[in-house]
Tab-separated table of N, CA and C in Angstrom:
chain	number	residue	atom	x	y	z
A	3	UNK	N	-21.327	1.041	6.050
A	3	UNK	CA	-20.403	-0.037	5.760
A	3	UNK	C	-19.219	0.445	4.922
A	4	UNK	N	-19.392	1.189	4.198
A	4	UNK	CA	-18.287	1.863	2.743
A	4	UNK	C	-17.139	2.359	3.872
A	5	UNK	N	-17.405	3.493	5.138
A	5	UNK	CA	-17.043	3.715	5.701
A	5	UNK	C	-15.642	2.767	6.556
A	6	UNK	N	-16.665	1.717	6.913
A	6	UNK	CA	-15.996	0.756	7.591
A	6	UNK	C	-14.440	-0.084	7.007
A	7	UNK	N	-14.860	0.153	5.812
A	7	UNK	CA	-14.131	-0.299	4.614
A	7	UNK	C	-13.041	0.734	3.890
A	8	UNK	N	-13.085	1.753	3.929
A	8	UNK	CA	-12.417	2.809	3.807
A	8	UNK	C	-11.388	2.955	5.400
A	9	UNK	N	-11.842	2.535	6.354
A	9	UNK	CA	-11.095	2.794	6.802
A	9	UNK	C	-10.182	1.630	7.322
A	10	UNK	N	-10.600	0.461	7.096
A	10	UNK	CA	-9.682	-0.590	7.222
A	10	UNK	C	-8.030	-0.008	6.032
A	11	UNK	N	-8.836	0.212	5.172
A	11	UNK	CA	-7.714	0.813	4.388
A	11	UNK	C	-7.053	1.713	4.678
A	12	UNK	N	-7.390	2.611	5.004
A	12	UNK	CA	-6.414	3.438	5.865
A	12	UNK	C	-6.012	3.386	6.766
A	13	UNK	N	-6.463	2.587	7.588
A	13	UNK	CA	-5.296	2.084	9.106
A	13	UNK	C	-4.080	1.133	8.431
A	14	UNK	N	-3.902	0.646	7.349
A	14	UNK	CA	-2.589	-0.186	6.452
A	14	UNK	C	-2.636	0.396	6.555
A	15	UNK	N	-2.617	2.035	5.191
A	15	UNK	CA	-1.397	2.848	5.095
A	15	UNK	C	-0.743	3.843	6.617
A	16	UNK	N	-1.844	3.802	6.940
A	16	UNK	CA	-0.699	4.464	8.338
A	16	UNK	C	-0.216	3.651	8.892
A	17	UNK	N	-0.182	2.536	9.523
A	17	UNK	CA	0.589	1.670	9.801
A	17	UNK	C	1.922	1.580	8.569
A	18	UNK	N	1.588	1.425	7.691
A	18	UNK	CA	2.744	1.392	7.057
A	18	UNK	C	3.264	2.119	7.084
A	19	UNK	N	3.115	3.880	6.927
A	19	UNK	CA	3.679	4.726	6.934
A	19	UNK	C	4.135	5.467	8.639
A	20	UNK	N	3.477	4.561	9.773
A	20	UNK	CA	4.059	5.089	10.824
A	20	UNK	C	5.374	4.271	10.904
A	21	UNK	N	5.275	2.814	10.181
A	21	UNK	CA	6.549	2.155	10.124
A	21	UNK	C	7.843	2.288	9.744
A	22	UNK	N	7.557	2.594	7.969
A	22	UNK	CA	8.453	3.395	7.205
A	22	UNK	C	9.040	4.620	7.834
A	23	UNK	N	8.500	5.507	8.757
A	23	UNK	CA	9.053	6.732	9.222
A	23	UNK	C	10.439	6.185	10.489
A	24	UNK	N	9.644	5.081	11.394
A	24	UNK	CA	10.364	5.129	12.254
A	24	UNK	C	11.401	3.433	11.978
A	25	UNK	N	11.215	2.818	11.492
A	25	UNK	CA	12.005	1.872	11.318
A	25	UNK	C	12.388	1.672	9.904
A	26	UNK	N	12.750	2.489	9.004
A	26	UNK	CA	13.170	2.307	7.439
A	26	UNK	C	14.150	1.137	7.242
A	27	UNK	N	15.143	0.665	7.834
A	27	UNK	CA	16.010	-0.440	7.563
A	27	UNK	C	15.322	-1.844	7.787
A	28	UNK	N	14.643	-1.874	9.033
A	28	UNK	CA	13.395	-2.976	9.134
A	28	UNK	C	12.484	-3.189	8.117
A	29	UNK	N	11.570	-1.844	7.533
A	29	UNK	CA	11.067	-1.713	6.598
A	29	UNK	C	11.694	-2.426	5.311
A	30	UNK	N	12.635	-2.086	5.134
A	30	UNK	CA	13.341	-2.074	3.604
A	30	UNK	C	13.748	-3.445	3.586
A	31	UNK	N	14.281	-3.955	4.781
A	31	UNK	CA	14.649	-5.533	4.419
A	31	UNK	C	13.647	-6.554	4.684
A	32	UNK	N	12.217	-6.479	4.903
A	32	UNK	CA	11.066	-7.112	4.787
A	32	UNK	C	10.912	-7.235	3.373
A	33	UNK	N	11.317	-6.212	2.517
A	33	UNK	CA	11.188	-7.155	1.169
A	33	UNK	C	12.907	-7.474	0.224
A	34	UNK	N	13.879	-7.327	1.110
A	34	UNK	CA	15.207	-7.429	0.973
A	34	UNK	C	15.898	-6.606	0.265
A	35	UNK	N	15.755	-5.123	0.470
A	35	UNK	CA	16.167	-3.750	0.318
A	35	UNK	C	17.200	-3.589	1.242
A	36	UNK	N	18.668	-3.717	1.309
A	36	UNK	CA	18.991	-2.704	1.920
A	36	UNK	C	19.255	-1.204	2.258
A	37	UNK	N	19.139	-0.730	3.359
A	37	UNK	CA	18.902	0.725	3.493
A	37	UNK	C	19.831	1.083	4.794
A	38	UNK	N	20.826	0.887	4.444
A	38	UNK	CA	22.422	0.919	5.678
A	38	UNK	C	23.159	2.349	5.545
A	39	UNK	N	22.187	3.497	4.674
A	39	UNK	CA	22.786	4.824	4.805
A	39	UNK	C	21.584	5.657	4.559
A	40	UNK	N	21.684	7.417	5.181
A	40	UNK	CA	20.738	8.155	5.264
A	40	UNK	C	20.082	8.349	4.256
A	41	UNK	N	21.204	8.279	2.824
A	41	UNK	CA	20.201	8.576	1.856
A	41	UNK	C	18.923	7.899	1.756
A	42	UNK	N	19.081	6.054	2.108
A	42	UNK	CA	18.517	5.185	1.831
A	42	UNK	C	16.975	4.835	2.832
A	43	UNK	N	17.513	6.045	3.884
A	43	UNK	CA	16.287	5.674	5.224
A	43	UNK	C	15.459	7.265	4.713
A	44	UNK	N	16.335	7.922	3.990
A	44	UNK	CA	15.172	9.574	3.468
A	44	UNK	C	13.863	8.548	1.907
A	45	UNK	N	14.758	7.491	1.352
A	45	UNK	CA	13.986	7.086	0.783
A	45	UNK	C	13.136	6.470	0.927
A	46	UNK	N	12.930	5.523	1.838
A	46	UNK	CA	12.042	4.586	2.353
A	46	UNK	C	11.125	5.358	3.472
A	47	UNK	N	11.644	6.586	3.821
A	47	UNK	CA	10.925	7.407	4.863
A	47	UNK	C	9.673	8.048	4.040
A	48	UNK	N	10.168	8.821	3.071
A	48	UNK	CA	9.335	9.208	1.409
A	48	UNK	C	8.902	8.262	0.992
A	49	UNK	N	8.616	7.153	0.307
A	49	UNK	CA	8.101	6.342	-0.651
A	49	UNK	C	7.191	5.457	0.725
A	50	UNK	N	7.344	5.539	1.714
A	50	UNK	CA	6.534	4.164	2.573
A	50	UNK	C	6.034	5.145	3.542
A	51	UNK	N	7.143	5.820	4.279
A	51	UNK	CA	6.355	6.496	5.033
A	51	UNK	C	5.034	7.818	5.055
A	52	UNK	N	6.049	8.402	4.602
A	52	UNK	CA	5.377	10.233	3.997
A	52	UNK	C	3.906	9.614	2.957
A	53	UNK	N	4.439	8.753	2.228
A	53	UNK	CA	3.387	8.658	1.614
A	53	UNK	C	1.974	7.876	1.972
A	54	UNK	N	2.487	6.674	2.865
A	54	UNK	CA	2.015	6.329	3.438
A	54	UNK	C	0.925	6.850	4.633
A	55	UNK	N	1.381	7.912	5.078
A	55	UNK	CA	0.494	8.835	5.954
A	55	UNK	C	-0.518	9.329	5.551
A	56	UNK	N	-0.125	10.164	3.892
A	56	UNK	CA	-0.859	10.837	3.050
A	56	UNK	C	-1.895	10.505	2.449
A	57	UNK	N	-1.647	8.918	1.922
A	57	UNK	CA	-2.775	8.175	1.329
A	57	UNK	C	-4.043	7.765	2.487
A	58	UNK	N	-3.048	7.558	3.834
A	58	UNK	CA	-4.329	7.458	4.800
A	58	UNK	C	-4.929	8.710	5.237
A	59	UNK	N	-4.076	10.208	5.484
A	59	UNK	CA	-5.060	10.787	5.475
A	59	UNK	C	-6.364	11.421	4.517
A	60	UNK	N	-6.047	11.224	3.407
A	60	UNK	CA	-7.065	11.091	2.204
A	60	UNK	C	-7.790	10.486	2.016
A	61	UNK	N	-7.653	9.076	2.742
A	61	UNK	CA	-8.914	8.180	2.752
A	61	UNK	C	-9.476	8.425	3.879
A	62	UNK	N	-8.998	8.914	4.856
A	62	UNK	CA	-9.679	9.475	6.361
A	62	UNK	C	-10.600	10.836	5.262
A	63	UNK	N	-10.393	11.824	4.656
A	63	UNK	CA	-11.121	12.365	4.172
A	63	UNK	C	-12.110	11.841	3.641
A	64	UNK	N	-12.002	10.946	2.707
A	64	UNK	CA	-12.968	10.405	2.026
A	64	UNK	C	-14.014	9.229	2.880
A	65	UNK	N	-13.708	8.930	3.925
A	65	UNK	CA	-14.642	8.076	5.157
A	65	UNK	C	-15.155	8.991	5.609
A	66	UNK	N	-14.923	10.672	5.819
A	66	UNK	CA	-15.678	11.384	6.545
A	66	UNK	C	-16.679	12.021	5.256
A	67	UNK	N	-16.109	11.738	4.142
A	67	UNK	CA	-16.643	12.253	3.089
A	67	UNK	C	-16.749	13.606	3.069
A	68	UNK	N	-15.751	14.220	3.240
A	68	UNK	CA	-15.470	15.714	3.588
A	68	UNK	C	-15.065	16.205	1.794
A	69	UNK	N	-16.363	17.432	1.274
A	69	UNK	CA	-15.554	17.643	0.384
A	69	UNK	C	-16.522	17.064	-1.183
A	70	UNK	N	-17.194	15.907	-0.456
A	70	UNK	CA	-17.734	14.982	-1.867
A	70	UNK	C	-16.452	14.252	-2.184
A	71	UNK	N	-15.714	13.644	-1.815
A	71	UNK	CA	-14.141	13.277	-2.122
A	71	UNK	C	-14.184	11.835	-2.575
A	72	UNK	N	-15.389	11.054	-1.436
A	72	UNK	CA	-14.795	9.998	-1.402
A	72	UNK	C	-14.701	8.922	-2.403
A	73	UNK	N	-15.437	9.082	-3.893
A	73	UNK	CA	-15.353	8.463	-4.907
A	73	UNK	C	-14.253	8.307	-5.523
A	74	UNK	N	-13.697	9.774	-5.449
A	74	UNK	CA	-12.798	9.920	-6.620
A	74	UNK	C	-11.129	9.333	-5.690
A	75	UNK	N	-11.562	9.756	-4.552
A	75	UNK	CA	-10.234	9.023	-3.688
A	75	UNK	C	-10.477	7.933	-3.441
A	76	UNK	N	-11.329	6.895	-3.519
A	76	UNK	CA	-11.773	5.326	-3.426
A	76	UNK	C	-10.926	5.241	-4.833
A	77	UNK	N	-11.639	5.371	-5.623
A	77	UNK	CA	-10.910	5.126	-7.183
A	77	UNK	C	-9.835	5.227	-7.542
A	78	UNK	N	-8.899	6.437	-6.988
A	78	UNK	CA	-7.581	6.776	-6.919
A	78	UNK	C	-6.497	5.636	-6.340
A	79	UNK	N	-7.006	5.415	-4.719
A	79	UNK	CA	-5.997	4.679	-4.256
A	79	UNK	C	-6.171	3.543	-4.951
A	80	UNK	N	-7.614	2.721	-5.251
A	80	UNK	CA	-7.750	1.552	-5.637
A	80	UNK	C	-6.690	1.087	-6.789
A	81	UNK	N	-6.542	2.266	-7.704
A	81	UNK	CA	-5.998	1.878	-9.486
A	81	UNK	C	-4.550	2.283	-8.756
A	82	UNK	N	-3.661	2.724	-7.848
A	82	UNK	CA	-2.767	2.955	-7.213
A	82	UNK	C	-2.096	1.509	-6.480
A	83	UNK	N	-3.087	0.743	-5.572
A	83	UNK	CA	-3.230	-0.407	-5.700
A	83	UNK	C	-3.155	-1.436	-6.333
A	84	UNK	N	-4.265	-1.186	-7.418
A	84	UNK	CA	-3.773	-2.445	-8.470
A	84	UNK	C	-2.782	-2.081	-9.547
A	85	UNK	N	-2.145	-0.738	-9.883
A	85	UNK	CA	-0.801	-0.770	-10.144
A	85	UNK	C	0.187	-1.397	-10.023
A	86	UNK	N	0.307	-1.403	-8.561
A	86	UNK	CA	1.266	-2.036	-7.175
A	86	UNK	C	1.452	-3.454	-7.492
A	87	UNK	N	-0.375	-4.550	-7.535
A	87	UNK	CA	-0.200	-5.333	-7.994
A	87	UNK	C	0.044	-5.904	-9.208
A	88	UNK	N	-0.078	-5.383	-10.045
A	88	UNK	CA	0.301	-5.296	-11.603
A	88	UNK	C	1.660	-5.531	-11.630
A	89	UNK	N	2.705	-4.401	-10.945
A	89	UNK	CA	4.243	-4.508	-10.614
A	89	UNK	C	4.830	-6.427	-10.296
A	90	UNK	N	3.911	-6.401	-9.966
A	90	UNK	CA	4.562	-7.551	-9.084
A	90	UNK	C	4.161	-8.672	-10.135
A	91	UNK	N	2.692	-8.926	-10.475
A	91	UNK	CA	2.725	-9.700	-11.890
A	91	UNK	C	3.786	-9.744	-12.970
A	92	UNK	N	3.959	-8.299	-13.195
A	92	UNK	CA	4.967	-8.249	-14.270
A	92	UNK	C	6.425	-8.855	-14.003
A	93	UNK	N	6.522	-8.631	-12.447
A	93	UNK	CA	7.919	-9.164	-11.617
A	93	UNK	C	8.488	-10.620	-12.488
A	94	UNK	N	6.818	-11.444	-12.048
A	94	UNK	CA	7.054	-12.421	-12.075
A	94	UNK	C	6.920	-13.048	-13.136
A	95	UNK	N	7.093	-12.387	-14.570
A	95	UNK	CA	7.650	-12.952	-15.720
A	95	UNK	C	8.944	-12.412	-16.318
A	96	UNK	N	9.208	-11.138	-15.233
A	96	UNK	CA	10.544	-10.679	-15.874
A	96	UNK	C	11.851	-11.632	-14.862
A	97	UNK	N	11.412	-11.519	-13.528
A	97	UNK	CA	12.779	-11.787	-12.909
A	97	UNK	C	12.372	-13.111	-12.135
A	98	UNK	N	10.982	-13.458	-12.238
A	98	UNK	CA	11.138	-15.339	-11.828
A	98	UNK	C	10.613	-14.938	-10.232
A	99	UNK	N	10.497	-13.766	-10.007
A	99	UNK	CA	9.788	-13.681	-8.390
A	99	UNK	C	8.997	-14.901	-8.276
A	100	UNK	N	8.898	-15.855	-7.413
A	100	UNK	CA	8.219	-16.716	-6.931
A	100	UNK	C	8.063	-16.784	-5.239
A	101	UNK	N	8.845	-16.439	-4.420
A	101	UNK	CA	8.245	-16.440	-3.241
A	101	UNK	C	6.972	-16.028	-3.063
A	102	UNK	N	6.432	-16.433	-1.615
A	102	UNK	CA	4.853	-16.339	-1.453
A	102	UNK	C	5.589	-14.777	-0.422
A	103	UNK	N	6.304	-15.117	0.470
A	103	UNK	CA	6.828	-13.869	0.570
A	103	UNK	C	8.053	-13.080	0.950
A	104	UNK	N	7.876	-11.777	-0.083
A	104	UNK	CA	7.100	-11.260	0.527
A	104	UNK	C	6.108	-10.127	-1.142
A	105	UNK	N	6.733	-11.238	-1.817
A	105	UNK	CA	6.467	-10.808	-3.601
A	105	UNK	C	4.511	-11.013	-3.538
A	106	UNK	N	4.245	-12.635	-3.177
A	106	UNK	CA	2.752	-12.862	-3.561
A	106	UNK	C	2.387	-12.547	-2.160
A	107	UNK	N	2.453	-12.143	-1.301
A	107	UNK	CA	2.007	-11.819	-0.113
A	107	UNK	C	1.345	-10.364	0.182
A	108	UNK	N	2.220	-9.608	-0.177
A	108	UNK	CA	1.649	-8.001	-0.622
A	108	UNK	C	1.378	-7.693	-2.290
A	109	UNK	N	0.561	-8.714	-2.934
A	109	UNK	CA	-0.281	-9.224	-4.084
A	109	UNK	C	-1.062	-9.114	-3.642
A	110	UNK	N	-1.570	-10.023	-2.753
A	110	UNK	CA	-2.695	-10.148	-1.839
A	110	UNK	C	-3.188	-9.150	-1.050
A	111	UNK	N	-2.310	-8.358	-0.898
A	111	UNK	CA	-3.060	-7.340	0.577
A	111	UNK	C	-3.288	-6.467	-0.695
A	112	UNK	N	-2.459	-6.012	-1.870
A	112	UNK	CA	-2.892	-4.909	-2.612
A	112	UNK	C	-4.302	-5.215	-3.470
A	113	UNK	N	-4.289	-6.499	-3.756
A	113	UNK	CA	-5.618	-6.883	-4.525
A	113	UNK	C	-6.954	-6.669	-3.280
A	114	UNK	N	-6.399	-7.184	-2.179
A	114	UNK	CA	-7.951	-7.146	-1.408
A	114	UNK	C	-8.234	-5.555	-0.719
A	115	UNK	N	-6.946	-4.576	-0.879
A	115	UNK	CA	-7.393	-3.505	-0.175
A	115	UNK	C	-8.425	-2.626	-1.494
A	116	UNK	N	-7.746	-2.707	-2.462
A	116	UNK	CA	-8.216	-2.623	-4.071
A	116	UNK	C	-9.952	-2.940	-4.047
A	117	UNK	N	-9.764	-4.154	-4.032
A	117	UNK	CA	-11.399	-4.789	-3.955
A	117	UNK	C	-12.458	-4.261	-2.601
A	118	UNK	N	-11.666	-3.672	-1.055
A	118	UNK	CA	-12.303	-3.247	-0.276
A	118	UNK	C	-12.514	-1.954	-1.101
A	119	UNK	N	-11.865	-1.107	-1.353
A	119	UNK	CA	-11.982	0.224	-1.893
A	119	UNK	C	-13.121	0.740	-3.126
A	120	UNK	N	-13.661	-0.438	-3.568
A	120	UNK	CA	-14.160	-0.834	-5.080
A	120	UNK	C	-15.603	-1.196	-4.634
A	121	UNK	N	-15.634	-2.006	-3.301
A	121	UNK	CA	-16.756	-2.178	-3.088
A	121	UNK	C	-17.187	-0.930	-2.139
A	122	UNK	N	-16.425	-0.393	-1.497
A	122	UNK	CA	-16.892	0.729	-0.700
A	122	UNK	C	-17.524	1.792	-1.708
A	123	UNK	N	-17.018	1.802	-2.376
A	123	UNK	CA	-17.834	3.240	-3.992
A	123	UNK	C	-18.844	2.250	-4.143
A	124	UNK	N	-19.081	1.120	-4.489
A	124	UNK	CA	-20.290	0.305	-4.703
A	124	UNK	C	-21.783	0.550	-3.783
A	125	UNK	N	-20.936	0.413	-2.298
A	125	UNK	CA	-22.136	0.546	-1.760
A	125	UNK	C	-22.488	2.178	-1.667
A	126	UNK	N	-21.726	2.735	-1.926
A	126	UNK	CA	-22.377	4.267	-1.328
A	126	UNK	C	-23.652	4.904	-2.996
């Protein structure tokens, strides 16, 4: 099951990060970024994509459990995660963020991928 759960999580980040690679301006204005020059599509290519790949293939490590890995990379992305959501809490006493989305919307996906990741170290 941990497995199963590990890898729901990593099909987001590659999805995200197959997204970020090939559509960065789409990407970027889903949360109302514009990104209308190269510098701006190398950034969103790096921060969503590249990284995005990376975190899934690390959790693909840690589902195969290649290594003894998969604790310490369950734990990793998870507090990486609730970072993410933390950001966005804090958003929303500094700058009044209130939309559901796309501010409390990817709240939600970061808290529940967090909590999949948390229970996957649980069960193993």
């Amino acid at each position: 099951m941990s497995v199963v759960l590990i890898a729901v999580v990593a099909l987001f980040f590659a999805a995200m990060g197959v997204y970020g690679l090939l559509r960065p301006s789409q990407l970027a204005d889903t949360v109302g970024l514009l990104a209308d020059r190269a510098d701006a599509h190398a950034e969103v290519r790096a921060v969503y994509g590249g990284f995005g790949l990376a975190v899934a293939a690390v959790l693909g490590l840690a589902a195969a459990d290649i290594g003894d890995l998969r604790f310490g990379v369950c734990v990793a992305v998870a507090a990486a995660l609730g970072g993410m959501a933390f950001g966005r809490i804090w958003s929303s006493f500094t700058g009044r963020a209130s939309a559901f989305y796309p501010v409390w919307f990817y709240f939600v996906v970061e808290v529940t991928l967090a909590t999949l990741l948390g229970v996957a170290v649980l069960l193993d």
